[in-house]
mmCIF file of C-alpha atoms and ligand atoms in Angstrom:
data_model
loop_
_atom_site.group_PDB
_atom_site.id
_atom_site.type_symbol
_atom_site.label_atom_id
_atom_site.label_comp_id
_atom_site.label_asym_id
_atom_site.label_seq_id
_atom_site.Cartn_x
_atom_site.Cartn_y
_atom_site.Cartn_z
ATOM 1 C CA MET Q 1 10.714 14.203 -10.728
ATOM 2 C CA LYS Q 2 8.186 11.364 -10.832
ATOM 3 C CA THR Q 3 6.328 10.984 -7.555
ATOM 4 C CA VAL Q 4 4.946 7.771 -6.078
ATOM 5 C CA TYR Q 5 2.797 7.469 -2.990
ATOM 6 C CA VAL Q 6 3.350 4.615 -0.561
ATOM 7 C CA LEU Q 7 0.265 4.482 1.648
ATOM 8 C CA ASN Q 8 -0.170 2.379 4.768
ATOM 9 C CA GLY Q 9 -3.346 1.690 6.689
ATOM 10 C CA PRO Q 10 -4.277 0.745 10.229
ATOM 11 C CA ASN Q 11 -1.939 -0.873 12.723
ATOM 12 C CA LEU Q 12 1.038 -0.765 10.380
ATOM 13 C CA ASN Q 13 2.549 1.947 12.596
ATOM 14 C CA ALA Q 14 3.034 -0.876 15.137
ATOM 15 C CA LEU Q 15 5.216 -3.027 12.892
ATOM 16 C CA GLY Q 16 8.251 -4.308 14.737
ATOM 17 C CA ASN Q 17 6.228 -5.069 17.869
ATOM 18 C CA ARG Q 18 3.034 -6.288 16.244
ATOM 19 C CA GLU Q 19 2.833 -10.097 15.876
ATOM 20 C CA PRO Q 20 6.393 -10.420 14.556
ATOM 21 C CA GLY Q 21 5.799 -14.090 13.711
ATOM 22 C CA ILE Q 22 3.307 -12.895 11.091
ATOM 23 C CA TYR Q 23 4.494 -9.439 10.083
ATOM 24 C CA GLY Q 24 8.232 -9.750 10.733
ATOM 25 C CA GLY Q 25 10.477 -7.598 12.869
ATOM 26 C CA ARG Q 26 11.015 -4.654 10.560
ATOM 27 C CA THR Q 27 9.487 -1.359 11.620
ATOM 28 C CA LEU Q 28 7.492 0.870 9.293
ATOM 29 C CA SER Q 29 10.320 3.391 9.337
ATOM 30 C CA GLY Q 30 12.661 0.593 8.240
ATOM 31 C CA ILE Q 31 10.304 -0.165 5.342
ATOM 32 C CA GLU Q 32 10.186 3.547 4.534
ATOM 33 C CA SER Q 33 13.963 3.556 4.397
ATOM 34 C CA ASP Q 34 13.930 0.542 2.014
ATOM 35 C CA CYS Q 35 11.439 2.414 -0.183
ATOM 36 C CA ARG Q 36 13.553 5.574 -0.205
ATOM 37 C CA THR Q 37 16.664 3.626 -1.228
ATOM 38 C CA THR Q 38 14.819 1.949 -4.103
ATOM 39 C CA ALA Q 39 13.042 5.147 -5.133
ATOM 40 C CA ALA Q 40 16.383 6.972 -5.360
ATOM 41 C CA GLU Q 41 17.705 4.231 -7.621
ATOM 42 C CA LEU Q 42 14.606 4.443 -9.826
ATOM 43 C CA GLY Q 43 14.592 8.236 -9.950
ATOM 44 C CA PHE Q 44 11.333 8.523 -8.007
ATOM 45 C CA GLU Q 45 10.359 10.873 -5.252
ATOM 46 C CA VAL Q 46 8.503 8.826 -2.640
ATOM 47 C CA ASP Q 47 5.769 10.189 -0.404
ATOM 48 C CA PHE Q 48 5.429 7.612 2.391
ATOM 49 C CA ARG Q 49 2.468 7.828 4.800
ATOM 50 C CA GLN Q 50 0.511 5.845 7.392
ATOM 51 C CA THR Q 51 -2.903 6.382 8.948
ATOM 52 C CA ASN Q 52 -5.317 4.430 11.082
ATOM 53 C CA HIS Q 53 -8.290 6.189 9.433
ATOM 54 C CA GLU Q 54 -10.118 4.865 6.385
ATOM 55 C CA GLY Q 55 -11.325 8.243 5.080
ATOM 56 C CA LEU Q 56 -7.827 9.667 5.148
ATOM 57 C CA LEU Q 57 -6.656 6.863 2.856
ATOM 58 C CA VAL Q 58 -9.483 7.850 0.484
ATOM 59 C CA ASP Q 59 -8.387 11.506 0.674
ATOM 60 C CA TRP Q 60 -4.778 10.566 -0.042
ATOM 61 C CA LEU Q 61 -5.779 8.522 -3.096
ATOM 62 C CA HIS Q 62 -7.677 11.528 -4.451
ATOM 63 C CA GLU Q 63 -4.704 13.742 -3.658
ATOM 64 C CA ALA Q 64 -2.433 11.325 -5.549
ATOM 65 C CA SER Q 65 -4.597 11.881 -8.595
ATOM 66 C CA GLU Q 66 -4.601 15.667 -8.172
ATOM 67 C CA ARG Q 67 -0.809 15.642 -7.864
ATOM 68 C CA ASP Q 68 -0.518 13.453 -10.965
ATOM 69 C CA VAL Q 69 1.608 10.806 -9.256
ATOM 70 C CA ILE Q 70 2.742 7.949 -11.468
ATOM 71 C CA GLY Q 71 1.435 5.282 -9.108
ATOM 72 C CA VAL Q 72 0.580 4.182 -5.599
ATOM 73 C CA VAL Q 73 1.832 1.284 -3.491
ATOM 74 C CA LEU Q 74 -0.949 0.565 -1.000
ATOM 75 C CA ASN Q 75 -1.043 -1.640 2.068
ATOM 76 C CA ALA Q 76 -4.519 -0.857 3.331
ATOM 77 C CA GLY Q 77 -4.196 -3.231 6.301
ATOM 78 C CA ALA Q 78 -7.548 -4.539 7.493
ATOM 79 C CA TYR Q 79 -9.464 -2.057 5.308
ATOM 80 C CA THR Q 80 -8.398 -4.280 2.418
ATOM 81 C CA HIS Q 81 -11.055 -6.743 3.483
ATOM 82 C CA THR Q 82 -13.874 -4.332 4.305
ATOM 83 C CA SER Q 83 -13.630 -1.056 2.438
ATOM 84 C CA ILE Q 84 -15.900 -0.408 -0.518
ATOM 85 C CA ALA Q 85 -14.812 3.238 -0.146
ATOM 86 C CA LEU Q 86 -11.204 2.305 -0.952
ATOM 87 C CA HIS Q 87 -12.324 0.101 -3.845
ATOM 88 C CA ASP Q 88 -14.288 3.057 -5.232
ATOM 89 C CA ALA Q 89 -11.432 5.517 -4.635
ATOM 90 C CA ILE Q 90 -9.030 3.335 -6.627
ATOM 91 C CA ARG Q 91 -11.558 3.234 -9.465
ATOM 92 C CA THR Q 92 -12.054 6.979 -9.175
ATOM 93 C CA ILE Q 93 -8.377 7.745 -9.728
ATOM 94 C CA GLN Q 94 -7.868 5.375 -12.661
ATOM 95 C CA PRO Q 95 -5.744 5.181 -14.740
ATOM 96 C CA ILE Q 96 -3.276 5.811 -11.910
ATOM 97 C CA PRO Q 97 -2.000 2.313 -11.068
ATOM 98 C CA VAL Q 98 -2.340 1.078 -7.507
ATOM 99 C CA ILE Q 99 -0.200 -1.878 -6.454
ATOM 100 C CA GLU Q 100 -1.708 -3.743 -3.507
ATOM 101 C CA VAL Q 101 0.894 -5.014 -1.056
ATOM 102 C CA HIS Q 102 0.636 -7.157 2.057
ATOM 103 C CA LEU Q 103 3.493 -8.301 4.217
ATOM 104 C CA SER Q 104 1.801 -11.588 5.051
ATOM 105 C CA ASN Q 105 0.254 -14.102 2.692
ATOM 106 C CA VAL Q 106 -3.367 -13.276 3.429
ATOM 107 C CA HIS Q 107 -4.518 -16.383 1.536
ATOM 108 C CA ALA Q 108 -2.773 -18.604 4.066
ATOM 109 C CA ARG Q 109 -4.546 -16.913 7.001
ATOM 110 C CA GLU Q 110 -8.073 -16.548 8.386
ATOM 111 C CA ALA Q 111 -10.988 -16.792 5.946
ATOM 112 C CA PHE Q 112 -11.898 -13.132 6.557
ATOM 113 C CA ARG Q 113 -8.505 -12.079 5.185
ATOM 114 C CA GLN Q 114 -8.861 -14.115 2.029
ATOM 115 C CA GLN Q 115 -11.148 -11.608 0.355
ATOM 116 C CA SER Q 116 -9.678 -8.326 -0.822
ATOM 117 C CA LEU Q 117 -11.990 -5.582 -2.081
ATOM 118 C CA ILE Q 118 -8.906 -3.902 -3.517
ATOM 119 C CA SER Q 119 -7.501 -6.710 -5.672
ATOM 120 C CA PRO Q 120 -10.172 -6.437 -8.410
ATOM 121 C CA VAL Q 121 -9.223 -2.809 -9.043
ATOM 122 C CA ALA Q 122 -5.480 -3.036 -8.367
ATOM 123 C CA ALA Q 123 -2.925 -2.911 -11.160
ATOM 124 C CA GLY Q 124 -1.060 -5.713 -9.367
ATOM 125 C CA VAL Q 125 -0.959 -7.567 -6.082
ATOM 126 C CA ILE Q 126 1.983 -8.696 -3.940
ATOM 127 C CA PHE Q 127 1.314 -10.877 -0.896
ATOM 128 C CA GLY Q 128 3.532 -12.678 1.572
ATOM 129 C CA LEU Q 129 6.977 -11.353 0.714
ATOM 130 C CA GLY Q 130 7.400 -9.122 3.757
ATOM 131 C CA PRO Q 131 9.014 -5.702 3.284
ATOM 132 C CA LEU Q 132 10.391 -6.808 -0.086
ATOM 133 C CA GLY Q 133 6.836 -6.481 -1.400
ATOM 134 C CA TYR Q 134 7.007 -2.696 -1.104
ATOM 135 C CA VAL Q 135 10.274 -2.559 -3.039
ATOM 136 C CA LEU Q 136 8.855 -4.857 -5.711
ATOM 137 C CA GLY Q 137 5.773 -2.644 -5.889
ATOM 138 C CA LEU Q 138 7.962 0.364 -6.656
ATOM 139 C CA ARG Q 139 9.877 -1.625 -9.265
ATOM 140 C CA ALA Q 140 6.600 -2.720 -10.843
ATOM 141 C CA LEU Q 141 5.533 0.932 -11.171
ATOM 142 C CA ALA Q 142 8.907 1.777 -12.731
ATOM 143 C CA ALA Q 143 8.497 -1.040 -15.263
ATOM 144 C CA ARG Q 144 5.122 0.152 -16.497
ATOM 145 C CA PRO Q 145 5.138 1.849 -19.903
HETATM 146 C C1 DHK C 201 -1.822 -6.076 7.251
HETATM 147 C C2 DHK C 201 -2.866 -6.007 8.102
HETATM 148 O O1 DHK C 201 -2.910 -5.060 9.039
HETATM 149 C C3 DHK C 201 -3.940 -6.992 8.087
HETATM 150 O O2 DHK C 201 -5.171 -6.463 8.527
HETATM 151 C C4 DHK C 201 -4.106 -7.645 6.735
HETATM 152 C C5 DHK C 201 -1.802 -7.006 6.113
HETATM 153 C C6 DHK C 201 -2.765 -8.143 6.223
HETATM 154 C C7 DHK C 201 -0.377 -7.405 5.751
HETATM 155 O O3 DHK C 201 -0.067 -8.598 5.692
HETATM 156 O O4 DHK C 201 0.442 -6.512 5.489
HETATM 157 O O5 DHK C 201 -5.036 -8.692 6.820
#
């Protein structure tokens, strides 16, 4: 079966309680459940993970490449705006497509969130659509040739 990784970075484990006016009320396990429902429909096996540690996200991207996954949906949280290591990891695992997802529209927020070091190396970007963004990310991977 085709495997996709859905990787989540720092503070996303707190979804549900964390600034619900910005991130919504859905928990990360609720988003995982959405992803599993969509993955089943698409015939994907989904490996859904969260960490608060930058290096572990790098390790997981490398692992995705070693496991020959068909793509990655990545919400790197705040590391999106700071991490050259994640930028390099995404380049390292090319041509595996990485879809960058954010729950909030980062372009409508603070200036420091308006730069993503991931977008230039992402296969696609989805901002501001809440949990639907994850589902659309999976559908985008399914639609790739
Ligand atoms: C999540 C975070 O944790 C923030 O650091 C990003 C992103 C935005 C989101 O909208 O999913 O700036």
